[in-house]
mmCIF file of C-alpha atoms and ligand atoms in Angstrom:
data_model
loop_
_atom_site.group_PDB
_atom_site.id
_atom_site.type_symbol
_atom_site.label_atom_id
_atom_site.label_comp_id
_atom_site.label_asym_id
_atom_site.label_seq_id
_atom_site.Cartn_x
_atom_site.Cartn_y
_atom_site.Cartn_z
ATOM 1 C CA MET A 543 -10.994 -19.783 -18.745
ATOM 2 C CA GLN A 544 -10.671 -16.599 -16.706
ATOM 3 C CA GLY A 545 -8.989 -16.566 -13.327
ATOM 4 C CA LEU A 546 -7.481 -14.352 -10.647
ATOM 5 C CA VAL A 547 -3.758 -14.388 -9.851
ATOM 6 C CA ILE A 548 -3.449 -14.986 -6.105
ATOM 7 C CA LYS A 549 0.167 -16.064 -5.762
ATOM 8 C CA THR A 550 3.432 -15.451 -7.531
ATOM 9 C CA THR A 551 6.531 -17.532 -6.984
ATOM 10 C CA GLY A 552 8.785 -16.079 -9.624
ATOM 11 C CA THR A 553 8.508 -19.027 -11.971
ATOM 12 C CA SER A 554 4.795 -19.731 -11.861
ATOM 13 C CA TYR A 555 1.515 -18.176 -10.778
ATOM 14 C CA GLY A 556 -1.225 -19.488 -8.565
ATOM 15 C CA VAL A 557 -4.534 -18.755 -10.265
ATOM 16 C CA TYR A 558 -7.962 -18.940 -8.636
ATOM 17 C CA PHE A 559 -11.041 -19.788 -10.712
ATOM 18 C CA PRO A 560 -14.662 -18.804 -10.125
ATOM 19 C CA ASP A 561 -15.551 -22.419 -9.238
ATOM 20 C CA GLY A 562 -13.175 -22.216 -6.260
ATOM 21 C CA THR A 563 -10.378 -24.317 -7.723
ATOM 22 C CA THR A 564 -6.812 -23.134 -8.174
ATOM 23 C CA ALA A 565 -4.071 -24.078 -10.613
ATOM 24 C CA ASP A 566 -0.412 -23.460 -11.085
ATOM 25 C CA CYS A 567 0.015 -21.490 -14.309
ATOM 26 C CA HIS A 568 2.938 -20.435 -16.443
ATOM 27 C CA VAL A 569 3.597 -17.523 -18.673
ATOM 28 C CA LYS A 570 5.626 -17.479 -21.891
ATOM 29 C CA GLY A 571 8.973 -15.717 -21.638
ATOM 30 C CA ASN A 572 8.032 -13.300 -24.391
ATOM 31 C CA PHE A 573 4.788 -12.208 -22.717
ATOM 32 C CA ARG A 574 4.950 -8.411 -22.555
ATOM 33 C CA ILE A 575 2.540 -5.648 -21.764
ATOM 34 C CA ARG A 576 2.711 -2.598 -23.894
ATOM 35 C CA GLY A 577 3.507 0.637 -22.119
ATOM 36 C CA ILE A 578 4.787 -0.815 -18.852
ATOM 37 C CA ARG A 579 8.411 -1.572 -18.339
ATOM 38 C CA SER A 580 8.239 -3.916 -15.412
ATOM 39 C CA THR A 581 10.290 -6.870 -14.306
ATOM 40 C CA ASN A 582 7.147 -8.936 -13.779
ATOM 41 C CA PRO A 583 4.496 -9.004 -16.499
ATOM 42 C CA ILE A 584 1.828 -10.508 -14.247
ATOM 43 C CA ALA A 585 1.064 -9.535 -10.662
ATOM 44 C CA ILE A 586 -1.156 -10.522 -7.791
ATOM 45 C CA GLY A 587 -4.701 -9.322 -8.413
ATOM 46 C CA ASP A 588 -4.482 -9.627 -12.172
ATOM 47 C CA ASN A 589 -7.386 -11.088 -14.065
ATOM 48 C CA VAL A 590 -5.987 -13.459 -16.646
ATOM 49 C CA GLU A 591 -7.143 -15.829 -19.357
ATOM 50 C CA ILE A 592 -5.808 -19.379 -19.016
ATOM 51 C CA THR A 593 -5.363 -21.977 -21.732
ATOM 52 C CA GLN A 594 -4.705 -25.589 -20.849
ATOM 53 C CA LEU A 595 -2.431 -27.546 -23.208
ATOM 54 C CA GLU A 596 -2.799 -31.224 -24.009
ATOM 55 C CA ASP A 597 0.046 -32.090 -21.674
ATOM 56 C CA GLY A 598 -2.031 -30.657 -18.834
ATOM 57 C CA THR A 599 0.037 -27.515 -18.271
ATOM 58 C CA ASN A 600 -1.773 -24.213 -17.837
ATOM 59 C CA TRP A 601 -0.654 -21.048 -19.574
ATOM 60 C CA ILE A 602 -1.578 -17.433 -19.071
ATOM 61 C CA THR A 603 -2.428 -16.241 -22.559
ATOM 62 C CA GLU A 604 -4.079 -12.914 -21.884
ATOM 63 C CA LEU A 605 -4.111 -10.174 -19.289
ATOM 64 C CA ARG A 606 -7.358 -8.267 -18.718
ATOM 65 C CA ASP A 607 -7.205 -4.492 -18.369
ATOM 66 C CA ARG A 608 -6.127 -3.347 -14.931
ATOM 67 C CA LYS A 609 -8.183 -0.934 -12.858
ATOM 68 C CA ASN A 610 -4.948 0.174 -11.164
ATOM 69 C CA TYR A 611 -1.611 -1.201 -10.111
ATOM 70 C CA ILE A 612 0.943 -0.420 -7.462
ATOM 71 C CA ILE A 613 4.568 -0.402 -8.446
ATOM 72 C CA ARG A 614 7.895 -0.176 -6.781
ATOM 73 C CA ARG A 615 11.149 0.495 -8.492
ATOM 74 C CA SER A 616 13.166 -2.652 -8.993
ATOM 75 C CA THR A 617 15.998 -3.162 -6.579
ATOM 76 C CA ASN A 618 18.504 -3.530 -9.378
ATOM 77 C CA LEU A 619 19.406 -0.157 -10.762
ATOM 78 C CA SER A 620 17.482 -0.449 -13.994
ATOM 79 C CA TYR A 621 14.621 1.865 -14.824
ATOM 80 C CA ALA A 622 12.219 -1.014 -14.879
ATOM 81 C CA SER A 623 9.750 -1.237 -12.042
ATOM 82 C CA HIS A 624 8.180 -4.080 -10.156
ATOM 83 C CA ILE A 625 4.409 -4.384 -9.965
ATOM 84 C CA ILE A 626 3.444 -5.207 -6.395
ATOM 85 C CA ALA A 627 -0.247 -5.771 -7.041
ATOM 86 C CA ALA A 628 -3.014 -4.961 -9.497
ATOM 87 C CA ASN A 629 -6.719 -4.162 -9.159
ATOM 88 C CA VAL A 630 -6.394 -3.123 -5.541
ATOM 89 C CA ASP A 631 -9.629 -1.778 -4.018
ATOM 90 C CA MET A 632 -8.052 -0.531 -0.820
ATOM 91 C CA ALA A 633 -4.637 -0.150 0.784
ATOM 92 C CA ALA A 634 -4.585 -0.555 4.553
ATOM 93 C CA LEU A 635 -1.624 0.680 6.528
ATOM 94 C CA ILE A 636 -1.026 -0.854 9.936
ATOM 95 C CA VAL A 637 0.427 1.699 12.291
ATOM 96 C CA THR A 638 1.570 1.625 15.907
ATOM 97 C CA LEU A 639 2.124 4.671 18.075
ATOM 98 C CA ARG A 640 4.478 2.684 20.320
ATOM 99 C CA HIS A 641 6.542 -0.496 20.044
ATOM 100 C CA PRO A 642 7.537 0.453 17.396
ATOM 101 C CA GLU A 643 6.564 4.036 16.686
ATOM 102 C CA THR A 644 5.336 4.685 13.148
ATOM 103 C CA SER A 645 6.194 8.234 12.135
ATOM 104 C CA THR A 646 3.546 10.515 10.693
ATOM 105 C CA THR A 647 5.921 11.059 7.787
ATOM 106 C CA PHE A 648 5.722 7.370 6.994
ATOM 107 C CA ILE A 649 1.915 7.465 7.200
ATOM 108 C CA ASP A 650 1.676 10.527 4.990
ATOM 109 C CA ARG A 651 4.048 9.124 2.380
ATOM 110 C CA PHE A 652 1.919 6.023 2.249
ATOM 111 C CA LEU A 653 -1.269 8.055 1.836
ATOM 112 C CA ALA A 654 0.308 10.288 -0.805
ATOM 113 C CA THR A 655 1.382 7.245 -2.776
ATOM 114 C CA CYS A 656 -2.133 5.829 -2.584
ATOM 115 C CA GLU A 657 -3.485 9.134 -3.899
ATOM 116 C CA ALA A 658 -1.047 8.946 -6.792
ATOM 117 C CA TYR A 659 -2.243 5.439 -7.634
ATOM 118 C CA ARG A 660 -5.870 6.354 -6.973
ATOM 119 C CA VAL A 661 -6.199 3.563 -4.458
ATOM 120 C CA PRO A 662 -8.453 4.330 -1.467
ATOM 121 C CA ALA A 663 -6.496 4.077 1.765
ATOM 122 C CA CYS A 664 -7.279 3.443 5.401
ATOM 123 C CA ILE A 665 -5.220 3.363 8.581
ATOM 124 C CA ILE A 666 -5.369 0.602 11.177
ATOM 125 C CA PHE A 667 -3.851 1.618 14.506
ATOM 126 C CA ASN A 668 -2.706 -1.566 16.208
ATOM 127 C CA LYS A 669 -1.491 -2.405 19.729
ATOM 128 C CA VAL A 670 -3.836 0.091 21.370
ATOM 129 C CA ASP A 671 -3.724 -2.156 24.455
ATOM 130 C CA LEU A 672 -0.200 -0.849 25.097
ATOM 131 C CA LEU A 673 -1.137 2.839 25.169
ATOM 132 C CA ASN A 674 -1.316 4.946 28.325
ATOM 133 C CA VAL A 675 -3.719 7.825 28.826
ATOM 134 C CA GLU A 676 -1.570 10.392 27.063
ATOM 135 C CA GLU A 677 -0.883 8.075 24.187
ATOM 136 C CA LEU A 678 -4.571 7.343 23.845
ATOM 137 C CA GLN A 679 -5.122 11.070 23.482
ATOM 138 C CA GLU A 680 -2.509 11.184 20.788
ATOM 139 C CA LEU A 681 -4.284 8.297 19.089
ATOM 140 C CA SER A 682 -7.587 10.098 19.131
ATOM 141 C CA HIS A 683 -5.940 13.250 17.822
ATOM 142 C CA LEU A 684 -4.391 11.376 14.897
ATOM 143 C CA ARG A 685 -7.612 9.546 14.114
ATOM 144 C CA GLN A 686 -9.447 12.859 14.025
ATOM 145 C CA LEU A 687 -6.842 14.319 11.723
ATOM 146 C CA TYR A 688 -6.979 11.508 9.191
ATOM 147 C CA GLU A 689 -10.742 11.066 9.410
ATOM 148 C CA SER A 690 -11.130 14.773 8.699
ATOM 149 C CA LEU A 691 -9.116 14.231 5.524
ATOM 150 C CA GLY A 692 -11.474 11.445 4.500
ATOM 151 C CA TYR A 693 -9.431 8.387 5.447
ATOM 152 C CA ALA A 694 -11.147 5.711 7.492
ATOM 153 C CA THR A 695 -9.238 4.793 10.648
ATOM 154 C CA TYR A 696 -9.540 1.877 13.059
ATOM 155 C CA ALA A 697 -8.052 1.234 16.474
ATOM 156 C CA ILE A 698 -7.456 -2.406 17.302
ATOM 157 C CA SER A 699 -5.372 -4.818 19.272
ATOM 158 C CA ALA A 700 -4.473 -7.773 17.097
ATOM 159 C CA LEU A 701 -3.946 -9.832 20.246
ATOM 160 C CA GLN A 702 -7.528 -9.204 21.453
ATOM 161 C CA LEU A 703 -9.466 -8.961 18.266
ATOM 162 C CA ASN A 704 -13.133 -8.341 17.907
ATOM 163 C CA ASN A 705 -13.105 -10.393 14.760
ATOM 164 C CA ASP A 706 -16.343 -9.288 13.164
ATOM 165 C CA GLU A 707 -15.487 -5.637 13.490
ATOM 166 C CA VAL A 708 -12.101 -6.150 11.857
ATOM 167 C CA LYS A 709 -13.428 -8.396 9.125
ATOM 168 C CA ASN A 710 -15.835 -5.635 8.157
ATOM 169 C CA ILE A 711 -12.865 -3.474 7.207
ATOM 170 C CA PHE A 712 -11.968 -5.923 4.467
ATOM 171 C CA GLN A 713 -15.450 -6.894 3.300
ATOM 172 C CA ASN A 714 -16.137 -7.374 -0.343
ATOM 173 C CA ARG A 715 -12.890 -6.157 -1.785
ATOM 174 C CA ILE A 716 -9.207 -6.683 -2.440
ATOM 175 C CA THR A 717 -7.091 -5.038 0.252
ATOM 176 C CA LEU A 718 -3.350 -4.588 0.237
ATOM 177 C CA LEU A 719 -1.983 -4.757 3.766
ATOM 178 C CA SER A 720 1.190 -2.805 4.573
ATOM 179 C CA GLY A 721 3.129 -1.690 7.583
ATOM 180 C CA ASN A 722 6.584 -1.404 9.056
ATOM 181 C CA SER A 723 7.933 -4.617 10.468
ATOM 182 C CA GLY A 724 6.903 -5.231 14.048
ATOM 183 C CA VAL A 725 3.531 -3.459 13.859
ATOM 184 C CA GLY A 726 1.656 -6.763 13.992
ATOM 185 C CA LYS A 727 0.789 -7.449 10.374
ATOM 186 C CA SER A 728 1.398 -11.191 10.679
ATOM 187 C CA THR A 729 -0.440 -11.355 13.996
ATOM 188 C CA LEU A 730 -3.453 -9.604 12.471
ATOM 189 C CA LEU A 731 -3.442 -11.782 9.354
ATOM 190 C CA ASN A 732 -3.242 -14.972 11.344
ATOM 191 C CA ALA A 733 -5.995 -13.815 13.695
ATOM 192 C CA ILE A 734 -8.506 -12.866 11.019
ATOM 193 C CA LEU A 735 -7.752 -15.769 8.732
ATOM 194 C CA GLY A 736 -7.833 -18.131 11.678
ATOM 195 C CA LYS A 737 -4.687 -19.977 10.714
ATOM 196 C CA ASP A 738 -0.957 -19.503 10.547
ATOM 197 C CA VAL A 739 -0.482 -17.990 7.143
ATOM 198 C CA ALA A 740 2.178 -15.524 8.107
ATOM 199 C CA ARG A 741 5.116 -15.996 10.394
ATOM 200 C CA THR A 742 5.135 -13.661 13.369
ATOM 201 C CA GLY A 743 7.786 -11.804 15.278
ATOM 202 C CA ALA A 744 10.715 -13.507 16.877
ATOM 203 C CA ILE A 745 11.120 -16.511 14.613
ATOM 204 C CA SER A 746 10.643 -14.753 11.322
ATOM 205 C CA SER A 747 13.066 -11.862 11.701
ATOM 206 C CA ALA A 748 16.143 -14.100 11.786
ATOM 207 C CA HIS A 749 14.703 -16.322 9.143
ATOM 208 C CA HIS A 750 13.837 -13.581 6.701
ATOM 209 C CA LYS A 751 17.183 -11.866 6.711
ATOM 210 C CA GLY A 752 18.586 -11.641 3.216
ATOM 211 C CA MET A 753 15.660 -13.633 1.937
ATOM 212 C CA HIS A 754 13.694 -10.854 0.331
ATOM 213 C CA THR A 755 14.225 -12.210 -3.142
ATOM 214 C CA THR A 756 12.567 -15.467 -2.205
ATOM 215 C CA THR A 757 9.556 -14.122 -0.343
ATOM 216 C CA PHE A 758 6.635 -13.540 -2.643
ATOM 217 C CA SER A 759 3.356 -11.813 -2.319
ATOM 218 C CA GLU A 760 0.247 -13.780 -1.686
ATOM 219 C CA MET A 761 -3.437 -13.039 -1.588
ATOM 220 C CA TYR A 762 -5.569 -14.726 1.078
ATOM 221 C CA PRO A 763 -9.327 -15.336 0.838
ATOM 222 C CA LEU A 764 -11.509 -14.039 3.679
ATOM 223 C CA ASN A 765 -15.160 -14.842 3.000
ATOM 224 C CA ASP A 766 -16.006 -12.517 0.130
ATOM 225 C CA ALA A 767 -12.746 -10.578 0.397
ATOM 226 C CA TRP A 768 -9.079 -10.938 -0.451
ATOM 227 C CA ILE A 769 -6.144 -9.681 1.555
ATOM 228 C CA ILE A 770 -2.781 -9.172 -0.079
ATOM 229 C CA ASP A 771 0.291 -9.663 2.031
ATOM 230 C CA THR A 772 3.543 -8.399 0.595
ATOM 231 C CA PRO A 773 6.362 -9.689 2.761
ATOM 232 C CA GLY A 774 9.511 -7.644 2.629
ATOM 233 C CA ILE A 775 7.731 -4.592 1.252
ATOM 234 C CA LYS A 776 7.190 -2.116 4.042
ATOM 235 C CA GLY A 777 5.700 0.590 1.981
ATOM 236 C CA PHE A 778 5.803 1.674 -1.581
ATOM 237 C CA GLY A 779 7.257 4.790 -3.078
ATOM 238 C CA LEU A 780 6.256 7.501 -5.435
ATOM 239 C CA LEU A 781 7.809 6.973 -8.829
ATOM 240 C CA ASP A 782 8.955 9.644 -11.155
ATOM 241 C CA ILE A 783 6.982 12.575 -9.812
ATOM 242 C CA GLU A 784 7.456 16.256 -10.456
ATOM 243 C CA LYS A 785 7.799 18.744 -7.630
ATOM 244 C CA GLU A 786 4.625 20.515 -8.713
ATOM 245 C CA GLU A 787 2.712 17.244 -8.366
ATOM 246 C CA VAL A 788 3.559 16.486 -4.741
ATOM 247 C CA GLY A 789 0.880 18.841 -3.413
ATOM 248 C CA HIS A 790 -1.764 17.046 -5.459
ATOM 249 C CA TYR A 791 -1.369 13.992 -3.259
ATOM 250 C CA PHE A 792 -2.091 15.812 -0.001
ATOM 251 C CA ARG A 793 -5.844 16.374 -0.103
ATOM 252 C CA GLU A 794 -5.977 19.458 2.118
ATOM 253 C CA ILE A 795 -2.953 21.051 0.472
ATOM 254 C CA PHE A 796 -4.412 20.409 -2.944
ATOM 255 C CA ASN A 797 -7.693 22.080 -1.963
ATOM 256 C CA ILE A 798 -6.152 25.155 -0.381
ATOM 257 C CA ALA A 799 -3.474 25.571 -3.070
ATOM 258 C CA ARG A 800 -6.162 26.939 -5.368
ATOM 259 C CA ASP A 801 -5.947 30.149 -3.369
ATOM 260 C CA CYS A 802 -2.176 30.568 -3.697
ATOM 261 C CA ARG A 803 -1.133 33.634 -5.660
ATOM 262 C CA TYR A 804 0.994 31.652 -8.081
ATOM 263 C CA SER A 805 -0.390 28.591 -9.822
ATOM 264 C CA ASN A 806 3.016 26.881 -9.660
ATOM 265 C CA CYS A 807 3.449 27.660 -5.947
ATOM 266 C CA LEU A 808 5.383 24.963 -4.078
ATOM 267 C CA HIS A 809 4.250 26.348 -0.694
ATOM 268 C CA THR A 810 7.759 26.903 0.573
ATOM 269 C CA GLY A 811 7.532 30.577 1.461
ATOM 270 C CA GLU A 812 6.370 32.126 -1.793
ATOM 271 C CA PRO A 813 4.431 35.394 -1.382
ATOM 272 C CA GLY A 814 0.682 34.960 -1.210
ATOM 273 C CA CYS A 815 0.880 31.254 -0.374
ATOM 274 C CA ALA A 816 -2.488 30.129 1.004
ATOM 275 C CA VAL A 817 -1.083 26.792 2.175
ATOM 276 C CA TYR A 818 1.586 28.438 4.279
ATOM 277 C CA GLN A 819 -1.073 30.695 5.775
ATOM 278 C CA ALA A 820 -3.323 27.710 6.516
ATOM 279 C CA VAL A 821 -0.458 25.986 8.357
ATOM 280 C CA ALA A 822 0.131 29.169 10.376
ATOM 281 C CA ASP A 823 -3.600 29.354 11.171
ATOM 282 C CA GLY A 824 -3.680 25.735 12.289
ATOM 283 C CA LYS A 825 -6.006 24.724 9.440
ATOM 284 C CA ILE A 826 -3.395 22.356 8.029
ATOM 285 C CA ALA A 827 -1.616 20.078 10.501
ATOM 286 C CA ILE A 828 2.066 20.835 10.874
ATOM 287 C CA SER A 829 2.874 17.126 10.686
ATOM 288 C CA ARG A 830 1.190 16.931 7.285
ATOM 289 C CA TYR A 831 3.015 20.001 6.027
ATOM 290 C CA GLU A 832 6.335 18.570 7.224
ATOM 291 C CA SER A 833 5.621 15.307 5.409
ATOM 292 C CA TYR A 834 4.851 17.291 2.288
ATOM 293 C CA LEU A 835 8.170 19.126 2.580
ATOM 294 C CA SER A 836 10.069 15.886 3.095
ATOM 295 C CA ILE A 837 8.714 14.399 -0.128
ATOM 296 C CA LEU A 838 9.431 17.652 -1.931
ATOM 297 C CA GLU A 839 12.987 17.435 -0.641
ATOM 298 C CA ASP A 840 13.350 13.941 -2.089
ATOM 299 C CA THR A 841 12.242 15.037 -5.522
ATOM 300 C CA ASN A 842 15.153 17.472 -5.439
ATOM 301 C CA GLU A 843 17.616 14.668 -4.838
ATOM 302 C CA SER A 844 16.269 12.041 -7.129
ATOM 303 C CA LYS A 845 13.371 11.675 -9.494
ATOM 304 C CA TYR A 846 12.767 8.195 -8.161
ATOM 305 C CA ARG A 847 11.242 7.649 -4.778
HETATM 306 P P1 GDP B 2127 4.891 -7.889 11.761
HETATM 307 O O1 GDP B 2127 6.373 -7.737 11.631
HETATM 308 O O2 GDP B 2127 4.179 -6.648 11.394
HETATM 309 O O3 GDP B 2127 4.359 -9.082 11.058
HETATM 310 O O4 GDP B 2127 4.623 -8.057 13.325
HETATM 311 P P2 GDP B 2127 4.231 -9.350 14.155
HETATM 312 O O5 GDP B 2127 2.852 -9.814 13.836
HETATM 313 O O6 GDP B 2127 5.321 -10.344 14.010
HETATM 314 O O7 GDP B 2127 4.208 -8.754 15.642
HETATM 315 C C1 GDP B 2127 5.353 -8.239 16.276
HETATM 316 C C2 GDP B 2127 5.194 -8.381 17.778
HETATM 317 O O8 GDP B 2127 4.136 -7.556 18.246
HETATM 318 C C3 GDP B 2127 4.848 -9.790 18.217
HETATM 319 O O9 GDP B 2127 5.581 -10.081 19.380
HETATM 320 C C4 GDP B 2127 3.359 -9.736 18.496
HETATM 321 O O10 GDP B 2127 2.938 -10.662 19.455
HETATM 322 C C5 GDP B 2127 3.201 -8.310 18.996
HETATM 323 N N1 GDP B 2127 1.854 -7.786 18.765
HETATM 324 C C6 GDP B 2127 1.141 -7.818 17.610
HETATM 325 N N2 GDP B 2127 -0.052 -7.222 17.760
HETATM 326 C C7 GDP B 2127 -0.118 -6.794 19.044
HETATM 327 C C8 GDP B 2127 -1.114 -6.092 19.811
HETATM 328 O O11 GDP B 2127 -2.190 -5.728 19.339
HETATM 329 N N3 GDP B 2127 -0.787 -5.811 21.106
HETATM 330 C C9 GDP B 2127 0.404 -6.179 21.669
HETATM 331 N N4 GDP B 2127 0.620 -5.869 22.929
HETATM 332 N N5 GDP B 2127 1.351 -6.840 20.969
HETATM 333 C C10 GDP B 2127 1.103 -7.146 19.682
HETATM 334 ZN ZN1 ZN B 2128 1.332 27.995 -1.946
#
């Protein structure tokens, strides 16, 4: 029987079947996937084949090919990585301009990572009810910037949701929800799912301290859609990327880089650099260029980000 992994607890997996039922399933210790060195063989979003034994226990016996997967390097210092989720149709980043402020560098790193994984991304600006006139202008400026790059953006207040509008964002697909803590991810989840699935603010912060190893990802059904919540994972990083690759994950830099004099141009002051010129001409946003440089800087320090 084929099912969809919607919950991982470390020792077992919650699997959802087409008839709407779910079951707790296990996986044999020697279950390995060729070509991926990860600490978890099965992740949320995986399509798996389940076999039920005579004693009533359910076992994952096969993993269907993945369309994509998002990984993060394991916290222990091994080279193995941890798969956050598989078969993700969209990654949504919740961002706030104030209380707390999400930096454009954080946004751009998120988008670059999504490009690397070939996962479409969108940005949800939350807490717009708190913004003054100037901040609203900043919001509109940022939305224009990201929309012009081809990323859908939304401006919402999770405390005063127009539910239908927000639900449309998630329609018909599997969405991974991310965001710095405090941006309102739990509030939004609880509001659209209409129940308390995620713990919000004040209570959770004390509770979650040092508990990251025991909080596991979960995927919640929303009509014909699924939303993946990954507690404890604020963002996800670029793994093992070469300096020359960084520019590929910034759409506008990638496009303009074709006109650079040198094909291996890193856009850091080389002669004939079209990207540098475009920044000077205001055709590439300075904030985007700075984010690009910051990732480039990281690749100098460590191959793993
Ligand atoms: P999380 O850490 O991303 O899960 O953030 P929470 O959902 O716990 O929200 C953090 C705080 O922001 C809580 O006190 C929420 O009530 C508040 N909050 C969330 N969304 C909004 C919003 O749209 N407007 C305002 N004013 N406050 C919000
Ligand atoms: Zn260049």
